[in-house]
Short mmCIF file of C-alpha atoms and ligand atoms in Angstrom, two decimals:
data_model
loop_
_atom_site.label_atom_id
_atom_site.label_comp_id
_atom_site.label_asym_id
_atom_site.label_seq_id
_atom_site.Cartn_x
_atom_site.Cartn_y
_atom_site.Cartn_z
CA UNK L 21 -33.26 32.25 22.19
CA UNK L 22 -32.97 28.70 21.50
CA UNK L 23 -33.51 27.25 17.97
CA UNK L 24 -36.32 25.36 16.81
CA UNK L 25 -34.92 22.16 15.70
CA UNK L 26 -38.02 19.99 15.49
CA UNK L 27 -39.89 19.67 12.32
CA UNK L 28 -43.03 20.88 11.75
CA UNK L 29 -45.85 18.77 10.50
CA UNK L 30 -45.71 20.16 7.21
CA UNK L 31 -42.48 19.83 7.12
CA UNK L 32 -42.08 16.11 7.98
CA UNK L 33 -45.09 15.40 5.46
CA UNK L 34 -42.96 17.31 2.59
CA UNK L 35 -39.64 15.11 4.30
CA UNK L 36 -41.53 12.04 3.58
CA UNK L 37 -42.60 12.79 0.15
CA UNK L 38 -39.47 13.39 -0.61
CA UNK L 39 -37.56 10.54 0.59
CA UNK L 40 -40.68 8.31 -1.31
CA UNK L 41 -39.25 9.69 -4.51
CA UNK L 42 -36.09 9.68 -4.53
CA UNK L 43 -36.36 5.74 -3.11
CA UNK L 44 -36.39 4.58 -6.73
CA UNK L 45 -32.95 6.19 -7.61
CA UNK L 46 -31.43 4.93 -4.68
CA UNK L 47 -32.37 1.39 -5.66
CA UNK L 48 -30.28 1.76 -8.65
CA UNK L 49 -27.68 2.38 -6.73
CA UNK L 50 -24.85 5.35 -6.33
CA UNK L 51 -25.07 7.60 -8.72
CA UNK L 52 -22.10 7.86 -11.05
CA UNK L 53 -19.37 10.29 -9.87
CA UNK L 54 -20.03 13.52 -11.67
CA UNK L 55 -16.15 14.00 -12.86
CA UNK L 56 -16.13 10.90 -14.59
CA UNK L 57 -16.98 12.43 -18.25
CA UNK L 58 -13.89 14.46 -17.80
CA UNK L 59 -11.23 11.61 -16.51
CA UNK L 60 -9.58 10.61 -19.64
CA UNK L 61 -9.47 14.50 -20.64
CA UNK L 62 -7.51 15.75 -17.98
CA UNK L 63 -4.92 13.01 -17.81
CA UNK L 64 -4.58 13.69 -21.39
CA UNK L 65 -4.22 17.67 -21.30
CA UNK L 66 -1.91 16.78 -17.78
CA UNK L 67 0.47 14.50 -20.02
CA UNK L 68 0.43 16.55 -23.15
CA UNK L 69 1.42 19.74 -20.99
CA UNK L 70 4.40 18.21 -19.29
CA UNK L 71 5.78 15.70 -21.69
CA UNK L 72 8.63 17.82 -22.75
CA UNK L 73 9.55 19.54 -19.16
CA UNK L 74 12.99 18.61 -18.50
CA UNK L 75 13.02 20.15 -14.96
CA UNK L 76 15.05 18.09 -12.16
CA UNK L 77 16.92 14.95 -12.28
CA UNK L 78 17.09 11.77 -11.59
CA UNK L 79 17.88 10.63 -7.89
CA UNK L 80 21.46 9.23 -7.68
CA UNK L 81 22.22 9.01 -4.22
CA UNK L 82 21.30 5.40 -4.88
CA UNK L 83 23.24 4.69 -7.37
CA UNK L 84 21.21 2.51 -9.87
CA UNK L 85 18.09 5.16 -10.19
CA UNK L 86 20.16 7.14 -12.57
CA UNK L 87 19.91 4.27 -15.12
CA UNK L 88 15.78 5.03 -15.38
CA UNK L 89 15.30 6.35 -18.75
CA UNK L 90 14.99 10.20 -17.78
CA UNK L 91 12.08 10.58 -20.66
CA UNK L 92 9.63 8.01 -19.10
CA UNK L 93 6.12 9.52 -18.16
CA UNK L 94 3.03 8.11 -17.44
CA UNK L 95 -0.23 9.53 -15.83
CA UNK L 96 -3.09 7.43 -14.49
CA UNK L 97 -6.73 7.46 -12.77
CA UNK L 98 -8.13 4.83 -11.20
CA UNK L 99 -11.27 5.08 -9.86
CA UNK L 100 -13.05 3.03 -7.07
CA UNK L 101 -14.49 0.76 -8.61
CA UNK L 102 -11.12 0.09 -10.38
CA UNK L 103 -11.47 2.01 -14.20
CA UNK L 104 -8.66 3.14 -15.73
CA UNK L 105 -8.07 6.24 -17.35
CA UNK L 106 -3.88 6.45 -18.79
CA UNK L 107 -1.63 8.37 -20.72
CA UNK L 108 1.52 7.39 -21.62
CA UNK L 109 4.39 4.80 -19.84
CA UNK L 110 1.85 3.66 -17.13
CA UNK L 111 2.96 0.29 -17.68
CA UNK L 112 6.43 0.54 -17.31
CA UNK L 113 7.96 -1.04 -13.36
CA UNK L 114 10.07 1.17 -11.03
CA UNK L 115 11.07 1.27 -7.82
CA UNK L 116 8.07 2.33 -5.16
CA UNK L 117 10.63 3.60 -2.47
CA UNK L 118 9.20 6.03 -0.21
CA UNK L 119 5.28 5.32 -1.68
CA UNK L 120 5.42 2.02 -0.16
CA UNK L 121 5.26 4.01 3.75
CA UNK L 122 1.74 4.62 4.08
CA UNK L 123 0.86 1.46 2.62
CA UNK L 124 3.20 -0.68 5.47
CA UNK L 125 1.96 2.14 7.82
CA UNK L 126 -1.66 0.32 6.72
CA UNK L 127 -0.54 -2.70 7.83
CA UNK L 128 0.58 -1.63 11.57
CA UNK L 129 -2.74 -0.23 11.58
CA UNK L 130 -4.85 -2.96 10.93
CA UNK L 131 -2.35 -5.38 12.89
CA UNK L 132 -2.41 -3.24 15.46
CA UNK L 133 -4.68 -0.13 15.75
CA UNK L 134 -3.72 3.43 14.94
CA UNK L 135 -2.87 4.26 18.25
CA UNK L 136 0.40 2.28 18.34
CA UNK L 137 1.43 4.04 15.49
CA UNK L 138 0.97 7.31 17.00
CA UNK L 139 2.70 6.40 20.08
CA UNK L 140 5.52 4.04 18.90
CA UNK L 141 6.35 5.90 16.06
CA UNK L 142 4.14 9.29 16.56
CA UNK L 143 2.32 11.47 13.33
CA UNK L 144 3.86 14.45 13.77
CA UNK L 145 5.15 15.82 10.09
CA UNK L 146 8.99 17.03 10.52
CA UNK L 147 8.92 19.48 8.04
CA UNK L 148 12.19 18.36 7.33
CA UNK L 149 13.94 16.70 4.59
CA UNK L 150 13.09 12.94 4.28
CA UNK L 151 16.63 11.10 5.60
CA UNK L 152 16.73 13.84 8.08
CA UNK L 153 19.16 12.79 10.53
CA UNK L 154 18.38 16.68 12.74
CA UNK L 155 14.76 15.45 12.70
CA UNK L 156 15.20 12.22 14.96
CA UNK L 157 16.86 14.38 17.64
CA UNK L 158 14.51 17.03 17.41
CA UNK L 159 11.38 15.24 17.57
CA UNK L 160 12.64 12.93 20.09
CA UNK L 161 9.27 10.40 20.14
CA UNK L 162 8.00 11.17 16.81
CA UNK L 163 9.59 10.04 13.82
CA UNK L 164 6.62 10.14 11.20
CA UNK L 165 6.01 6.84 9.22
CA UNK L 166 6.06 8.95 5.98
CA UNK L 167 10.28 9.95 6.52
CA UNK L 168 12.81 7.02 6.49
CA UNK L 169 12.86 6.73 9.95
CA UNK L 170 9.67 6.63 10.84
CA UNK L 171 9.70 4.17 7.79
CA UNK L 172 11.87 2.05 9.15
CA UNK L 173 10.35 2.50 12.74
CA UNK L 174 6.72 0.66 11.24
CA UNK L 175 9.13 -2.24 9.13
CA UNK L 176 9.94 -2.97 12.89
CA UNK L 177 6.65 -3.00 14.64
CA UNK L 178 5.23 -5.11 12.01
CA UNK L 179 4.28 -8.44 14.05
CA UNK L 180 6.30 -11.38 12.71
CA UNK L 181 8.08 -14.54 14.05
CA UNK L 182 11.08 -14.42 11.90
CA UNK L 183 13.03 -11.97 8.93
CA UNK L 184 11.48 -13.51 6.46
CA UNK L 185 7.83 -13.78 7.85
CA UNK L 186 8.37 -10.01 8.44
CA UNK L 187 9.36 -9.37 4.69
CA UNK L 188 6.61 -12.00 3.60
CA UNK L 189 3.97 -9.96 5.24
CA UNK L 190 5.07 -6.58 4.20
CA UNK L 191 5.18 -7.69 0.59
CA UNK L 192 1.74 -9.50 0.61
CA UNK L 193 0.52 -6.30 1.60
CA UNK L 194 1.78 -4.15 -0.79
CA UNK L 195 0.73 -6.97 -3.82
CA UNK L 196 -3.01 -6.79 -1.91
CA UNK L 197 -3.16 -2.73 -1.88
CA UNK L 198 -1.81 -3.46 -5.94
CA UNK L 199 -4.64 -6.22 -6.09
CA UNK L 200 -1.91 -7.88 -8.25
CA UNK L 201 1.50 -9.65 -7.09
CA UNK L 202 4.42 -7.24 -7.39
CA UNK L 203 8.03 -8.68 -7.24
CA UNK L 204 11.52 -7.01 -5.64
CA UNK L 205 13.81 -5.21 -8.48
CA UNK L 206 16.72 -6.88 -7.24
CA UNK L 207 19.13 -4.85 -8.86
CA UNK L 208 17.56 -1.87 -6.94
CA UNK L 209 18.06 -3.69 -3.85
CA UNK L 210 21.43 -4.37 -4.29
CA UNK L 211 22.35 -0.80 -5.23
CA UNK L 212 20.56 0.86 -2.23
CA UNK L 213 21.48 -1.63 0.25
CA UNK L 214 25.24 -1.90 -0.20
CA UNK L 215 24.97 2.16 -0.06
CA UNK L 216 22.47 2.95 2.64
CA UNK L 217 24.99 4.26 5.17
CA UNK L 218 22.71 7.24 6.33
CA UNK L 219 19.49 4.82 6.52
CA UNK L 220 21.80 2.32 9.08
CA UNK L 221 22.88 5.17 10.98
CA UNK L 222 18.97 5.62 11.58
CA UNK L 223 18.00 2.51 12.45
CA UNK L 224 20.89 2.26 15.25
CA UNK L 225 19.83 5.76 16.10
CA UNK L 226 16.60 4.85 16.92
CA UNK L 227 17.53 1.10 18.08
CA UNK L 228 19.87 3.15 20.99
CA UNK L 229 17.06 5.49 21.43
CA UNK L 230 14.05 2.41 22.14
CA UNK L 231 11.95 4.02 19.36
CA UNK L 232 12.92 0.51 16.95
CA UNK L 233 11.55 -2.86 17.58
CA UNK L 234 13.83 -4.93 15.84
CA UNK L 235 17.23 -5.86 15.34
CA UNK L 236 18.45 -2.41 13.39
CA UNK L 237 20.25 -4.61 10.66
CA UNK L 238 16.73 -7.08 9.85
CA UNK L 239 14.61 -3.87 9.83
CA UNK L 240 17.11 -1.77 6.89
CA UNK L 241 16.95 -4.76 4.90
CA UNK L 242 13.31 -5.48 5.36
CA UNK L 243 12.60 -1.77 4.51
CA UNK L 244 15.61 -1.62 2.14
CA UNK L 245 13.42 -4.21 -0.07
CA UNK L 246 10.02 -2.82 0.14
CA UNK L 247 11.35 0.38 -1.33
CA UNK L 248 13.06 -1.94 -4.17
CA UNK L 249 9.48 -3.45 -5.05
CA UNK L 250 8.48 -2.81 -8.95
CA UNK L 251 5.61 -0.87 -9.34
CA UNK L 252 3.90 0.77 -12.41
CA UNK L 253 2.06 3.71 -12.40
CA UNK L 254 -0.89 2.07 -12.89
CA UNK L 255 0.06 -0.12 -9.73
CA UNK L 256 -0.18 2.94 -8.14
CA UNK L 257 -2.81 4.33 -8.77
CA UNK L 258 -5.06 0.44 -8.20
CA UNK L 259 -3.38 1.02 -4.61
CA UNK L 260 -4.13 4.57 -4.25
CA UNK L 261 -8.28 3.18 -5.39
CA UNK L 262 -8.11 1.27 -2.97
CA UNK L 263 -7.29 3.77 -0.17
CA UNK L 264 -10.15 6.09 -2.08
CA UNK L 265 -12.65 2.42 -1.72
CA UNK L 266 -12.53 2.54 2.08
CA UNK L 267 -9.47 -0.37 2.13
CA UNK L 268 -10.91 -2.43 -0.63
CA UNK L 269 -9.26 -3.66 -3.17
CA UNK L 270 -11.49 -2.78 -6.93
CA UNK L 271 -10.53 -5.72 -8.67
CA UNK L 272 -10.00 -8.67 -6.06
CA UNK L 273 -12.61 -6.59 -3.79
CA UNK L 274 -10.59 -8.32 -0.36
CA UNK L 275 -10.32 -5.64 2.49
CA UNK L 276 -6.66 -5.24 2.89
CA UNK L 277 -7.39 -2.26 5.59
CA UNK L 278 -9.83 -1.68 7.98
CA UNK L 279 -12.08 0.72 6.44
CA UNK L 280 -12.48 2.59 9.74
CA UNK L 281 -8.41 3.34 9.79
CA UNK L 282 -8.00 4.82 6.30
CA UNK L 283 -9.23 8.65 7.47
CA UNK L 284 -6.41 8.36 9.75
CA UNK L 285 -3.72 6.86 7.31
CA UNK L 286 -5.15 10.00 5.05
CA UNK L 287 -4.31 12.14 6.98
CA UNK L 288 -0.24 11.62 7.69
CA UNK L 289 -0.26 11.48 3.64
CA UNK L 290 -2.19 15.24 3.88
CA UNK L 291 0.29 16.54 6.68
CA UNK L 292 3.67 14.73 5.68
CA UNK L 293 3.39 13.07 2.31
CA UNK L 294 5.45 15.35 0.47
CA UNK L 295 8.12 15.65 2.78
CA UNK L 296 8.96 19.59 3.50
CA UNK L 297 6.85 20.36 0.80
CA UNK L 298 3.59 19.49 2.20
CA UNK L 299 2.34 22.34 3.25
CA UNK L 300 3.29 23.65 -0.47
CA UNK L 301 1.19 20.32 -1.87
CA UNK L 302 -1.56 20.91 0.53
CA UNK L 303 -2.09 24.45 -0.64
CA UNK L 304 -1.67 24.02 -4.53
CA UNK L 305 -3.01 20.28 -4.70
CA UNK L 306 -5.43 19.59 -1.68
CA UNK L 307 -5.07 15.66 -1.61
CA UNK L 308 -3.34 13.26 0.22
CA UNK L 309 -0.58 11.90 -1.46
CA UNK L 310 2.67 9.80 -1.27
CA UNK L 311 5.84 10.18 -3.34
CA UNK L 312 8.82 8.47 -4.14
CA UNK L 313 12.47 9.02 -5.16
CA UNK L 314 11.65 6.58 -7.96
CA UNK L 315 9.66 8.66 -9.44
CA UNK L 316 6.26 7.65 -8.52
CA UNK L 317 3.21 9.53 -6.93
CA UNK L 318 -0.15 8.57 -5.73
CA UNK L 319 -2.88 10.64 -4.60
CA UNK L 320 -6.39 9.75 -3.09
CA UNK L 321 -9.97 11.40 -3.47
CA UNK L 322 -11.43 9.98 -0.27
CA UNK L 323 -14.42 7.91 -1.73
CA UNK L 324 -14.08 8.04 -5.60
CA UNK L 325 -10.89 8.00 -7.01
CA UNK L 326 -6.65 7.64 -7.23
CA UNK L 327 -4.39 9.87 -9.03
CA UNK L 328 -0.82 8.57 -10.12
CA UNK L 329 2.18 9.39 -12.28
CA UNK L 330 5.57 8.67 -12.75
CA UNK L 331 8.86 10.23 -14.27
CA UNK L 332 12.23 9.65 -12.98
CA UNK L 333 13.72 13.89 -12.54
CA UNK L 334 13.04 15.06 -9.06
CA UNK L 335 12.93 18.36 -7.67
CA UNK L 336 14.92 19.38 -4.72
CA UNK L 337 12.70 17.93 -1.98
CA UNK L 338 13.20 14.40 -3.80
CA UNK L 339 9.52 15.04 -5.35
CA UNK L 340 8.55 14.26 -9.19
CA UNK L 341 8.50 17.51 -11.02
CA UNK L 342 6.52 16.20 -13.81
CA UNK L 343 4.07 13.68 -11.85
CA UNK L 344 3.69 16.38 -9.00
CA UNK L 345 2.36 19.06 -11.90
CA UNK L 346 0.60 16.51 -13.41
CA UNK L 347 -1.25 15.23 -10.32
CA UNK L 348 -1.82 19.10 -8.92
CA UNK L 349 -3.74 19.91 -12.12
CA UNK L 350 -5.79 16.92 -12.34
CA UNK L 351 -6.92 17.86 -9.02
CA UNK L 352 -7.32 21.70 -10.09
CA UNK L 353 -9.39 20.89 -13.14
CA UNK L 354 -11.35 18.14 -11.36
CA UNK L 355 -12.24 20.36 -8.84
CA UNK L 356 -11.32 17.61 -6.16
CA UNK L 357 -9.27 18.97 -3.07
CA UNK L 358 -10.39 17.60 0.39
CA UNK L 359 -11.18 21.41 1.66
CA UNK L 360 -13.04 22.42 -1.76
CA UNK L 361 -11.97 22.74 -5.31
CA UNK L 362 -8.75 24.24 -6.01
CA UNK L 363 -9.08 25.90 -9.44
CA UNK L 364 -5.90 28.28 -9.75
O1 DON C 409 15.31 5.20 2.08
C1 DON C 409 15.41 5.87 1.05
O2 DON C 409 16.12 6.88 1.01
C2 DON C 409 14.65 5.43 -0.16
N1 DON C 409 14.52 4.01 -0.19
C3 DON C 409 13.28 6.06 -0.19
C4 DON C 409 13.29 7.55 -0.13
C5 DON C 409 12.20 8.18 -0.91
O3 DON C 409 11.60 7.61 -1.77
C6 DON C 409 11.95 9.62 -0.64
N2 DON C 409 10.87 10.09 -1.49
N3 DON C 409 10.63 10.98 -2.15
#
């Protein structure tokens, strides 16, 4: 039997009534989000419980990143329309490396549509370590824009006339996701690029293969200095706010996405974001997120809110052991994962 799907006249009267009444709290506009009472609570409780885990270490296959100050820890919320909720070193600049993919993955996008990045670079997570060298041959025509050389693979396909119009754009981008101008740590730039010998070998793996649309050399130094570009954590997070506000940026308000393309960009964060962890992320955490071998993390409640930490010691997978707990239990007590809350 089929089911009755048309309203009764009762029904539609009581419909009516109701949509009469609840008019006048709709003029007033969206109602608050209902964690907010709790924001500056659980980034406190998150920072207070990890402050003294010493757990991993800092990243020193480029060379400069064991110089961070091991100790540094900060743990933000930003919400969408761009509040602030910190504890401790949000303030203090560090490399972005691998967090600045999704946000020059943004940029191919709204250049270009999603589909080009699904079929000139392809969204498949490798499950695989993120300089993976076994993954390029494996997945022959998908290289993941998340992983280095799917990475380097979007630094390529960015339209530009020239090197430095590439770089230009890639940079504006990441200062209008930051809603602020952020500047290259030279120093950083130096130290990774005069030791990136597995990231060439990509790019003239992929260059040989057709899956690169530069010159190999222009797109490692181009994506060599986006992952050099200072960020704080609080950067982070005002770019992760703006993912969570539908491409808008909360405190210059200018669209630096289409709104329409950021589901899509969510979802390579959800499926590769954390490397061969993912799935692990996914599980415990239940947001999209990026990290970054300089510490940094930001994850994104769709529609309300950003997540971010930073602290320099990494876990195996090249994750933050401090921000990742710190971010994961945010989430838990906030109740936030994109399937449901996550409590345990
Ligand atoms: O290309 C690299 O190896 C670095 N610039 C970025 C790697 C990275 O951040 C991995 N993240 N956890």
């Amino acid at each position: 039997m089929m089911a009755n799907h048309r309203i009764s006249f009762p029904a539609a009267l009581v419909a009516t009534f109701a949509m009469a009444v609840a008019a006048p709290a709709l003029a007033k506009g969206p109602a608050p989000d209902p964690a907010v009472k709790d924001f500056q609570r659980v980034v406190d409780a998150a920072y207070a419980k990890y402050k003294d885990l010493k757990d991993g270490k800092n990243a020193d296959y480029i060379p400069i990143l064991t110089e961070t100050p091991s100790d540094l820890f900060g743990v933000v919320i930003v919400t969408k329309d761009g509040k602030v909720y910190s504890a401790g070193d949000v303030d203090y600049k560090f490399s972005i490396q691998s967090v600045s993919k999704p946000f020059t993955a943004a940029l191919v996008m709204a250049q270009q549509g999603p589909g080009v990045l699904r079929e000139k670079i392809g969204v498949e997570p490798t499950g695989m370590s993120f300089n993976s060298k076994l993954a390029l041959a494996v997945y022959e025509d998908s290289v993941n824009p998340l992983v280095n050389a799917g990475a380097i693979a979007a630094v390529s396909l960015v339209q530009a006339t020239s090197e430095q119009d590439r770089w230009n754009r890639i940079s504006q981008n990441l200062s209008d996701f930051a809603g602020q101008p952020l500047t290259v740590l030279e120093k950083v730039y130096e130290s990774e690029y005069t030791t990136a010998f597995g990231n060439r070998g990509i790019a003239n793996l992929l260059y040989n293969w057709g899956r690169l649309y530069s010159e190999p050399e222009e797109a490692l130094r181009v994506y060599t200095r986006q992952c050099s570009v200072g960020v704080s954590a609080r950067d982070l997070g005002m770019m992760g706010a703006t993912l969570a506000n539908g491409g808008v940026n909360p405190l210059t308000k200018k669209q630096v996405m289409p709104a329409k393309h950021v589901p899509e960009l969510l979802a390579v964060m959800a499926t590769a974001g954390f490397y061969d962890e993912s799935g692990d992320w996914m599980y415990t955490a239940g947001l999209p997120a990026k990290t970054g071998v300089g510490g940094g993390i930001v994850a994104v409640v769709p529609g309300r809110f950003a997540i971010a930490a930073f602290s320099p010691r990494l876990n195996e997978a090249g994750n933050s052991v401090r921000s990742l707990n710190a971010i994961r239990d945010i989430a838990g007590e906030l109740g936030v994962g994109v399937f449901g809350p996550n409590p345990d």
